[in-house]
Short mmCIF file of N, CA and C in Angstrom, two decimals:
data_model
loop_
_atom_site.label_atom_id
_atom_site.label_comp_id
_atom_site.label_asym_id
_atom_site.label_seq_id
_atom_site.Cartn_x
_atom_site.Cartn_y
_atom_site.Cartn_z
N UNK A 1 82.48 102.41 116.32
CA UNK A 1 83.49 101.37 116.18
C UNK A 1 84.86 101.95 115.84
N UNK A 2 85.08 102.75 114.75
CA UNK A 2 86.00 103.41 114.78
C UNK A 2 86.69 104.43 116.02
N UNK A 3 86.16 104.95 116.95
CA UNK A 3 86.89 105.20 117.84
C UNK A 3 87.12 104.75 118.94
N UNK A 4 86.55 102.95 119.38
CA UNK A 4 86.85 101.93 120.11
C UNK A 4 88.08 101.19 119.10
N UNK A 5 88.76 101.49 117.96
CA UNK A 5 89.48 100.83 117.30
C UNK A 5 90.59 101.90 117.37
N UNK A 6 90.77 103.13 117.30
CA UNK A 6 91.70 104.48 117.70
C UNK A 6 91.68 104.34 118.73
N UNK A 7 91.20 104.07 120.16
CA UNK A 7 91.31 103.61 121.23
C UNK A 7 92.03 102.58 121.89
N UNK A 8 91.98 101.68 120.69
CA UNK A 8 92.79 100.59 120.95
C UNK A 8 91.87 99.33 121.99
N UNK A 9 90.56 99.88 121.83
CA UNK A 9 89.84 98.73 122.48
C UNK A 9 89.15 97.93 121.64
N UNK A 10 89.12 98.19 120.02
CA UNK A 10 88.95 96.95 119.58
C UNK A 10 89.85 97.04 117.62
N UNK A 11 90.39 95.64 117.70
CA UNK A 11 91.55 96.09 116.59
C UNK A 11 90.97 96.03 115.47
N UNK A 12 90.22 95.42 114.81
CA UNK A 12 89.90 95.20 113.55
C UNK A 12 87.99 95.58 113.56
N UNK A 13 87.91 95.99 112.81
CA UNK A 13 86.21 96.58 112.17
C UNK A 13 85.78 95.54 110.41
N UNK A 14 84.64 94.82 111.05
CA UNK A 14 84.42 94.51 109.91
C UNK A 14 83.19 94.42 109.30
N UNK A 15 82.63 93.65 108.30
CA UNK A 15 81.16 93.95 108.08
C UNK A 15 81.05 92.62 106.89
N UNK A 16 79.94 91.86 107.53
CA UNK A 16 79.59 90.61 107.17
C UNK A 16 78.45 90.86 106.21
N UNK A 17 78.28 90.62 104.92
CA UNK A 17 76.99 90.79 104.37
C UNK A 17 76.75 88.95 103.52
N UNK A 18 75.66 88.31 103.89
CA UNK A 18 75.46 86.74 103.48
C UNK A 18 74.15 87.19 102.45
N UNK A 19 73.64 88.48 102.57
CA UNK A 19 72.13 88.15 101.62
C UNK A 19 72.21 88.75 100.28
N UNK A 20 72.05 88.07 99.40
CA UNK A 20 72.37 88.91 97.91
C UNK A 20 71.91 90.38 97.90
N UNK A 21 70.74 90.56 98.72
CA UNK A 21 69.94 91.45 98.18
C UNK A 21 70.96 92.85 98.75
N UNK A 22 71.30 92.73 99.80
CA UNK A 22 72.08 93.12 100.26
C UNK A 22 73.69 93.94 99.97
N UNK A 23 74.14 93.48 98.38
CA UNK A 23 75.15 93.63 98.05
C UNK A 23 75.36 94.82 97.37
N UNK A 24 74.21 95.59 96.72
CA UNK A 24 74.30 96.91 96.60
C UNK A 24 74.60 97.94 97.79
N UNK A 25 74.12 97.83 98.76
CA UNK A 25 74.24 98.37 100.02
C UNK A 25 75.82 97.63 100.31
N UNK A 26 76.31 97.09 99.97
CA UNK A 26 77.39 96.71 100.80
C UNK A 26 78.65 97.48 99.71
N UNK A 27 78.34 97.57 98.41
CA UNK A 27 78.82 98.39 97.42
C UNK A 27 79.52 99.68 97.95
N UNK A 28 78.34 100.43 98.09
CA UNK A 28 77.61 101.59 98.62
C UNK A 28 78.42 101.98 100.15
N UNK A 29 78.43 100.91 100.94
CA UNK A 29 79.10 100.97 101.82
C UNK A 29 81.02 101.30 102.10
N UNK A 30 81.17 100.33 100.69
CA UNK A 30 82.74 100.02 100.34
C UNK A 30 83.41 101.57 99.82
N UNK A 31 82.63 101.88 99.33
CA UNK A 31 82.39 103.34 98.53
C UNK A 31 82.92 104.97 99.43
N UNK A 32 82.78 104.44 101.03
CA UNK A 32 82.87 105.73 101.57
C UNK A 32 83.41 105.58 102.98
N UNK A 33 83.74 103.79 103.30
CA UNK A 33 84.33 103.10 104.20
C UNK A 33 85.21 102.66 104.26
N UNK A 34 86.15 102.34 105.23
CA UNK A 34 87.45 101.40 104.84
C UNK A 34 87.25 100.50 106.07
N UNK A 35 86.33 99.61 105.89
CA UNK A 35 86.47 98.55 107.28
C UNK A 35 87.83 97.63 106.79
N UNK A 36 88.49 97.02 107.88
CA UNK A 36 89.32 96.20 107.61
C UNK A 36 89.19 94.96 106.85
N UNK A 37 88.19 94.78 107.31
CA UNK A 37 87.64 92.92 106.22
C UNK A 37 86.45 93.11 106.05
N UNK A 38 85.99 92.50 105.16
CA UNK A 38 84.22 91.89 104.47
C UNK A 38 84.50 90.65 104.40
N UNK A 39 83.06 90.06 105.13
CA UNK A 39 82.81 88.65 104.82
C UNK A 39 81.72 88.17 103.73
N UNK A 40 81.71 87.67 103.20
CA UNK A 40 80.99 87.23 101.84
C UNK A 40 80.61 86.61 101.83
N UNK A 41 79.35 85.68 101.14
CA UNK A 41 79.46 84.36 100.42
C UNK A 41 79.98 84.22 99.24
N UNK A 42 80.97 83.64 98.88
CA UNK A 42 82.26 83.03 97.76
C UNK A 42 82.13 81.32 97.86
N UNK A 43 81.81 81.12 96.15
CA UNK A 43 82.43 79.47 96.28
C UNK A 43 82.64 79.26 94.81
N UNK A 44 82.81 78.07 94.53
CA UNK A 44 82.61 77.89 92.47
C UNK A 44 81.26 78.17 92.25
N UNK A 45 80.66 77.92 92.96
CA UNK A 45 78.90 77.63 93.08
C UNK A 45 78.09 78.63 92.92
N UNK A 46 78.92 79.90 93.92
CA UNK A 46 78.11 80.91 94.21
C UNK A 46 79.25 82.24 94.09
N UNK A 47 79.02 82.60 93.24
CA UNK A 47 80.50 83.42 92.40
C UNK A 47 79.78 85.15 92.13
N UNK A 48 78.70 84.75 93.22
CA UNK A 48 78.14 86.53 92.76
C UNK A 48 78.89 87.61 93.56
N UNK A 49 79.85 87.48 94.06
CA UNK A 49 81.04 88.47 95.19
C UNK A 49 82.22 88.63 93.81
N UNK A 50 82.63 87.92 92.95
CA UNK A 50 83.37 87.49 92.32
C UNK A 50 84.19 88.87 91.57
N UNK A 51 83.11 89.25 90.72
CA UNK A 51 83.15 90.42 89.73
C UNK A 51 83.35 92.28 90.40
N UNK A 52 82.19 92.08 91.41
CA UNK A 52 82.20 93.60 91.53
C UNK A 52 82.68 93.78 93.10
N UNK A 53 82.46 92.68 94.29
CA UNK A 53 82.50 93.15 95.52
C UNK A 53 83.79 92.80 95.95
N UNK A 54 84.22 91.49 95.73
CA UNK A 54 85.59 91.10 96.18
C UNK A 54 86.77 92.36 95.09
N UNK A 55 86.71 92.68 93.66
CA UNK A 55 87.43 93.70 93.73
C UNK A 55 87.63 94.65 94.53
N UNK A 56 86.49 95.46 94.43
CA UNK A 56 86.61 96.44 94.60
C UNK A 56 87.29 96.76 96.80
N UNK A 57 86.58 95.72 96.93
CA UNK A 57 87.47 95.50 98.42
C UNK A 57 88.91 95.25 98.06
N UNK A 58 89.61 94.42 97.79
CA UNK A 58 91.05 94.51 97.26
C UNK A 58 91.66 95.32 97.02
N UNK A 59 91.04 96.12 95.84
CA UNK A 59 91.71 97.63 95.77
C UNK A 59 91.28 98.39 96.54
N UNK A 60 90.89 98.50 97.42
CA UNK A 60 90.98 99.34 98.84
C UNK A 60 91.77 98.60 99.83
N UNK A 61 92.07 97.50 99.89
CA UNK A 61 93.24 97.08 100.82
C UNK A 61 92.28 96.53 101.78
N UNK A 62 90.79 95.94 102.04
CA UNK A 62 90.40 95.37 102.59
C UNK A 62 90.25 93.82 102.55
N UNK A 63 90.77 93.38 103.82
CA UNK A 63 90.66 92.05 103.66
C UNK A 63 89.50 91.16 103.52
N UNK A 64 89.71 90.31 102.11
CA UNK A 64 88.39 89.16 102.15
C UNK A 64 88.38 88.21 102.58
N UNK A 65 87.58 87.62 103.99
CA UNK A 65 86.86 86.61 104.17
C UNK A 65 85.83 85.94 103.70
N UNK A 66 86.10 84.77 102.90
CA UNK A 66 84.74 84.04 102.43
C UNK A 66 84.41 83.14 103.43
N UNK A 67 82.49 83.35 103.47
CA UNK A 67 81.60 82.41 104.09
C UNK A 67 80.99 81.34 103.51
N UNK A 68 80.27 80.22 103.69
CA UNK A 68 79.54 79.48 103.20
C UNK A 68 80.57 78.79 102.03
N UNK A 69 81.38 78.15 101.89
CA UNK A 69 82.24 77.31 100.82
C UNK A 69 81.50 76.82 100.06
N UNK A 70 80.75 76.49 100.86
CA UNK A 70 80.03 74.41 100.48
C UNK A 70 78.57 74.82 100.33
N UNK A 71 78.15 76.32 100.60
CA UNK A 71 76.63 76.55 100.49
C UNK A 71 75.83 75.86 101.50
N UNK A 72 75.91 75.63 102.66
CA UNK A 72 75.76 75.12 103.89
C UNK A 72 75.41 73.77 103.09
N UNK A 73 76.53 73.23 102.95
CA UNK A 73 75.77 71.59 102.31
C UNK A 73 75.13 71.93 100.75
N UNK A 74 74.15 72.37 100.76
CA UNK A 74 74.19 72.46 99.46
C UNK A 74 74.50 71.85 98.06
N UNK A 75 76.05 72.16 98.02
CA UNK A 75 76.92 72.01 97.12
C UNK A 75 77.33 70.24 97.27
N UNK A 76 77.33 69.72 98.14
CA UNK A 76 77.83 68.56 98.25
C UNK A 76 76.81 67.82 97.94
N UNK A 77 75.17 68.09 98.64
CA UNK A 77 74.17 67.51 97.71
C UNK A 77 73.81 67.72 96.52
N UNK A 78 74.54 68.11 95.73
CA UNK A 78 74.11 68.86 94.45
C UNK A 78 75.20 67.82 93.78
N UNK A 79 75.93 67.46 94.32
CA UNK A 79 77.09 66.86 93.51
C UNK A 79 77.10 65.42 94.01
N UNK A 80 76.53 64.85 94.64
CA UNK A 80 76.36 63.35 95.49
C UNK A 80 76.44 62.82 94.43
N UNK A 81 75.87 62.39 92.97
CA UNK A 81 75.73 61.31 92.16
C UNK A 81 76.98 61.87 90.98
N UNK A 82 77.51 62.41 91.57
CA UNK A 82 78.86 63.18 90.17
C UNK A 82 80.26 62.84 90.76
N UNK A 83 80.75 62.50 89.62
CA UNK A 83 82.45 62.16 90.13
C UNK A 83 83.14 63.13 90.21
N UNK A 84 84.04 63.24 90.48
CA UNK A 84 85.06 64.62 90.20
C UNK A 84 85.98 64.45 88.51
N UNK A 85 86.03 65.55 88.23
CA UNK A 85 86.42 64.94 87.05
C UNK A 85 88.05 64.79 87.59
N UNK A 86 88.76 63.69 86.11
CA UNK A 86 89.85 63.33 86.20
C UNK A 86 90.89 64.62 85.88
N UNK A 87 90.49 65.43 85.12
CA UNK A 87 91.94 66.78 85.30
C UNK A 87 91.62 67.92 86.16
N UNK A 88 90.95 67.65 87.45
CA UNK A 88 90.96 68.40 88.78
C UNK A 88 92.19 68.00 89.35
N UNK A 89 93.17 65.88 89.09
CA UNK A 89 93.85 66.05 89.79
C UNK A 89 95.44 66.60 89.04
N UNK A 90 94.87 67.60 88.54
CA UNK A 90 96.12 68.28 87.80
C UNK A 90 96.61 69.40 88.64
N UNK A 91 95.62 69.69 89.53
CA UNK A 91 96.17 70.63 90.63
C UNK A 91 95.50 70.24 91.86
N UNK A 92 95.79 68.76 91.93
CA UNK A 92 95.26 68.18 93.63
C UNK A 92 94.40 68.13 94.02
N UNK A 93 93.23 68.11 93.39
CA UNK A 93 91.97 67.73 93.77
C UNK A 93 92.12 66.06 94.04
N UNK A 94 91.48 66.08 95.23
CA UNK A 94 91.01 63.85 95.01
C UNK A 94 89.58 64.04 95.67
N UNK A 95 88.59 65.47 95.75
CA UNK A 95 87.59 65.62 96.33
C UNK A 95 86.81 66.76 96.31
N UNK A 96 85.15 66.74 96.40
CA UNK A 96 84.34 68.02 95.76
C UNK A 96 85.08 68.87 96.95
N UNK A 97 85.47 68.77 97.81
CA UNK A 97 85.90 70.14 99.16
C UNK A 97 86.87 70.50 98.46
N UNK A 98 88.24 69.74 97.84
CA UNK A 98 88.95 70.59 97.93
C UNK A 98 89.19 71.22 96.08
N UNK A 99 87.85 70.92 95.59
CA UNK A 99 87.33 71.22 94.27
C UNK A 99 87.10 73.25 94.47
N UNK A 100 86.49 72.78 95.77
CA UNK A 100 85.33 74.33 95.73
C UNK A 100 86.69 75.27 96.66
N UNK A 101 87.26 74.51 97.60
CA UNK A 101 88.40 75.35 98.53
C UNK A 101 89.82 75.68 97.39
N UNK A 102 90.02 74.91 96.29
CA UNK A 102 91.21 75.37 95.52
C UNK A 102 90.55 76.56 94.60
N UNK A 103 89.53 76.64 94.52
CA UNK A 103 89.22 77.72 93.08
C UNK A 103 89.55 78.53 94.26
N UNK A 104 88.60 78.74 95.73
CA UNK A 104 88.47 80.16 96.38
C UNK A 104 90.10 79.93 96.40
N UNK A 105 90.68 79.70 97.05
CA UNK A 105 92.37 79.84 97.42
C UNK A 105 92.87 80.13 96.32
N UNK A 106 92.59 80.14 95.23
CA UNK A 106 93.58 80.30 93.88
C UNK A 106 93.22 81.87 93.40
N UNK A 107 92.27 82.50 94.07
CA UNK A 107 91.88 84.19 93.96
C UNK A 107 92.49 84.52 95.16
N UNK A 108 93.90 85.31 94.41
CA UNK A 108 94.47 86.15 94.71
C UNK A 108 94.17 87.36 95.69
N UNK A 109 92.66 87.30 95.24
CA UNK A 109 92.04 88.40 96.43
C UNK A 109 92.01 88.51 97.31
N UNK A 110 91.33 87.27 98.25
CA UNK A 110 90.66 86.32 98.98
C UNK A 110 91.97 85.71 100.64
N UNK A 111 91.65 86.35 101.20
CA UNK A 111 92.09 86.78 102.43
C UNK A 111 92.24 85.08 103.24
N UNK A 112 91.01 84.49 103.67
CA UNK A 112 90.66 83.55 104.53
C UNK A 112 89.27 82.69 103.77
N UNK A 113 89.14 82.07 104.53
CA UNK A 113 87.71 80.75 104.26
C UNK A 113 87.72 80.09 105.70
N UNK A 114 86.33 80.91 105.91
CA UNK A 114 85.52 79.64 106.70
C UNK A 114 84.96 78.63 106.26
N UNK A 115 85.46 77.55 106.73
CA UNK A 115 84.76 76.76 106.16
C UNK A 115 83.45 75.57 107.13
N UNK A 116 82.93 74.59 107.06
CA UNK A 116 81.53 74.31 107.16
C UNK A 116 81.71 73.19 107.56
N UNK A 117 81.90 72.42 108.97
CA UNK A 117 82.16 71.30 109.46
C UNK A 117 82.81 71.20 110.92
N UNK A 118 81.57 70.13 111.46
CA UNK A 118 82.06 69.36 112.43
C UNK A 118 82.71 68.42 112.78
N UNK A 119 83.01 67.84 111.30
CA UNK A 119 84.11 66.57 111.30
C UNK A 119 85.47 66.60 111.15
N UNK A 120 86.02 66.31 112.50
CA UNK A 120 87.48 66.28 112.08
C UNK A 120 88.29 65.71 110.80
N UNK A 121 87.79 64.84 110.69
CA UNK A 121 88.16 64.01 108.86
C UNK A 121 88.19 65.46 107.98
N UNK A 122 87.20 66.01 108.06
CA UNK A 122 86.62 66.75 106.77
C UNK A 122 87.55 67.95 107.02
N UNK A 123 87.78 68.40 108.15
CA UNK A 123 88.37 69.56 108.41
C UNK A 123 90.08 69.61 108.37
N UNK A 124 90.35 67.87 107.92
CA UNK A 124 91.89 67.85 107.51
C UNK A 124 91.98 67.88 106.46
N UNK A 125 90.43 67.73 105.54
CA UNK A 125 90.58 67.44 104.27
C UNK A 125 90.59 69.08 103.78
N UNK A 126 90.04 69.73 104.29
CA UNK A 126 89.53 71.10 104.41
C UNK A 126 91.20 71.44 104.08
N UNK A 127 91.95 71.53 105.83
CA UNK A 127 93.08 72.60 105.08
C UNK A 127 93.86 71.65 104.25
N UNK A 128 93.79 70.49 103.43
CA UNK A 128 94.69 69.76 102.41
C UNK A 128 94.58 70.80 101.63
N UNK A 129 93.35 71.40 100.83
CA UNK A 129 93.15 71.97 99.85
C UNK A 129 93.97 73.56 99.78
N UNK A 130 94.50 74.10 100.86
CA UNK A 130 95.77 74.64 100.64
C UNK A 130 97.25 74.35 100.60
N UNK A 131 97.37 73.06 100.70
CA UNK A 131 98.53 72.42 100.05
C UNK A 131 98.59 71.90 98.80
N UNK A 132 99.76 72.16 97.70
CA UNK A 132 99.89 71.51 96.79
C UNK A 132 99.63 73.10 95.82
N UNK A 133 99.71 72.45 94.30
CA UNK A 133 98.60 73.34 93.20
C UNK A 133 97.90 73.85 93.69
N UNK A 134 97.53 75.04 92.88
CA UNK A 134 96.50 75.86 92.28
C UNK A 134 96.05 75.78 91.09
N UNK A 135 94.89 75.99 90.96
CA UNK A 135 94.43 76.27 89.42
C UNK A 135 94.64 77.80 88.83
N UNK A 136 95.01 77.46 88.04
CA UNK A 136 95.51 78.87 87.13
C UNK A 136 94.21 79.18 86.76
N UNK A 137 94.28 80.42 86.03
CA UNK A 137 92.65 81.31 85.43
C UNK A 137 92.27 80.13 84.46
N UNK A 138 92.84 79.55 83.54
CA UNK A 138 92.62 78.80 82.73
C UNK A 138 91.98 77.32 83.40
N UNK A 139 92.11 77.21 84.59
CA UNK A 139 91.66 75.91 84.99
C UNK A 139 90.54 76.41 85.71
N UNK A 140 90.63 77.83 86.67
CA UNK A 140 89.70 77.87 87.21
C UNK A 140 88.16 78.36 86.42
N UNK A 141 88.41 78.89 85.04
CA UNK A 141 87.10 78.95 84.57
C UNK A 141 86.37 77.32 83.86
N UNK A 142 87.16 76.60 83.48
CA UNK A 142 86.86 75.50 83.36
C UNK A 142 86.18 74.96 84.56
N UNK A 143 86.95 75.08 85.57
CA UNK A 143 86.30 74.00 86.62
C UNK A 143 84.86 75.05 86.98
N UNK A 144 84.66 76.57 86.69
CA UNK A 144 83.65 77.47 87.50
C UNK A 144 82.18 76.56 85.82
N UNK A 145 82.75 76.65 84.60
CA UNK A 145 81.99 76.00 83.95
C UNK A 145 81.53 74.81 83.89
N UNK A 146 82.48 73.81 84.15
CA UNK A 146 82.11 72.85 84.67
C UNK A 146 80.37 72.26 86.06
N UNK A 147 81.29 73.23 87.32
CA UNK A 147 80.06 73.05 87.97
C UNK A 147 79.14 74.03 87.38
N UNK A 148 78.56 74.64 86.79
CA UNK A 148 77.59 75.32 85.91
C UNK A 148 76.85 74.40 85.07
N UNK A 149 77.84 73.34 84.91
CA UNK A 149 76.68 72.44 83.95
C UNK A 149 76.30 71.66 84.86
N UNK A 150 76.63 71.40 86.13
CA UNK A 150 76.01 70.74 86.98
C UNK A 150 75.09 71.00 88.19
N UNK A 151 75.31 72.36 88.49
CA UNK A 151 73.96 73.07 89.48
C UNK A 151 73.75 73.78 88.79
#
């Protein structure tokens, strides 16, 4: 891949890892590689990229893509009978999407988000959640504790 990318036949090299088990090896990988991007799973929900993998990509200058937002659904069934709380709309929340899309957008790290939908509705609601506020560190561990008491 690297010398189809010095070639100029393909521009960017990257490396997708979705399985936890997986993330030592992807460590390991970061360690002696410089692919251009890693894709992850990142959300409030699922915050195990958080600490050791999304750094340490950053300080190498690799770009992060997060996968799975919403935990393929998941997250939205997990939260069906829960309101949002009322000082989410202190930085523009009016919804669990753009609950879970403002924490990822508010890490500095964090390159892009795919996000998880066939509905046009959902997918305007989707990029709302990069307009407006952010949650500061102070809001975003609240809101990461928050859903902790709830999944």
């Amino acid at each position: 891949l690297v010398d189809l990318k010095e070639q100029g036949r393909a521009r960017y090299i990257g490396v997708t890892v979705s399985q936890y088990e997986l993330y030592d090896d992807l460590i390991r990988f970061l360690d002696s590689h410089q692919p251009d991007f890693i894709q992850v799973n990142y959300s409030i929900s699922e915050r195990l990229a958080e600490n050791e993998i999304i750094p340490l990509a950053y300080d190498k200058g690799i770009s992060i893509i997060v996968n799975r937002p919403f935990m393929n659904g998941y997250y939205f069934n997990a939260l069906a009978e829960t309101d949002l709380p009322d000082w989410a709309q202190a930085f523009g929340c009016h919804t669990w999407a753009e609950f879970s899309l403002k924490y990822i957008l508010s890490n500095p790290m964090i390159t892009s988000v795919l996000t998880e939908t066939s509905n046009p509705d959902h997918m305007l609601e989707n990029a709302g959640a990069a307009i407006g506020d952010m949650p500061d560190d102070q809001q975003r561990a609240q809101m990461a504790s928050y859903i902790d008491s709830i999944i």
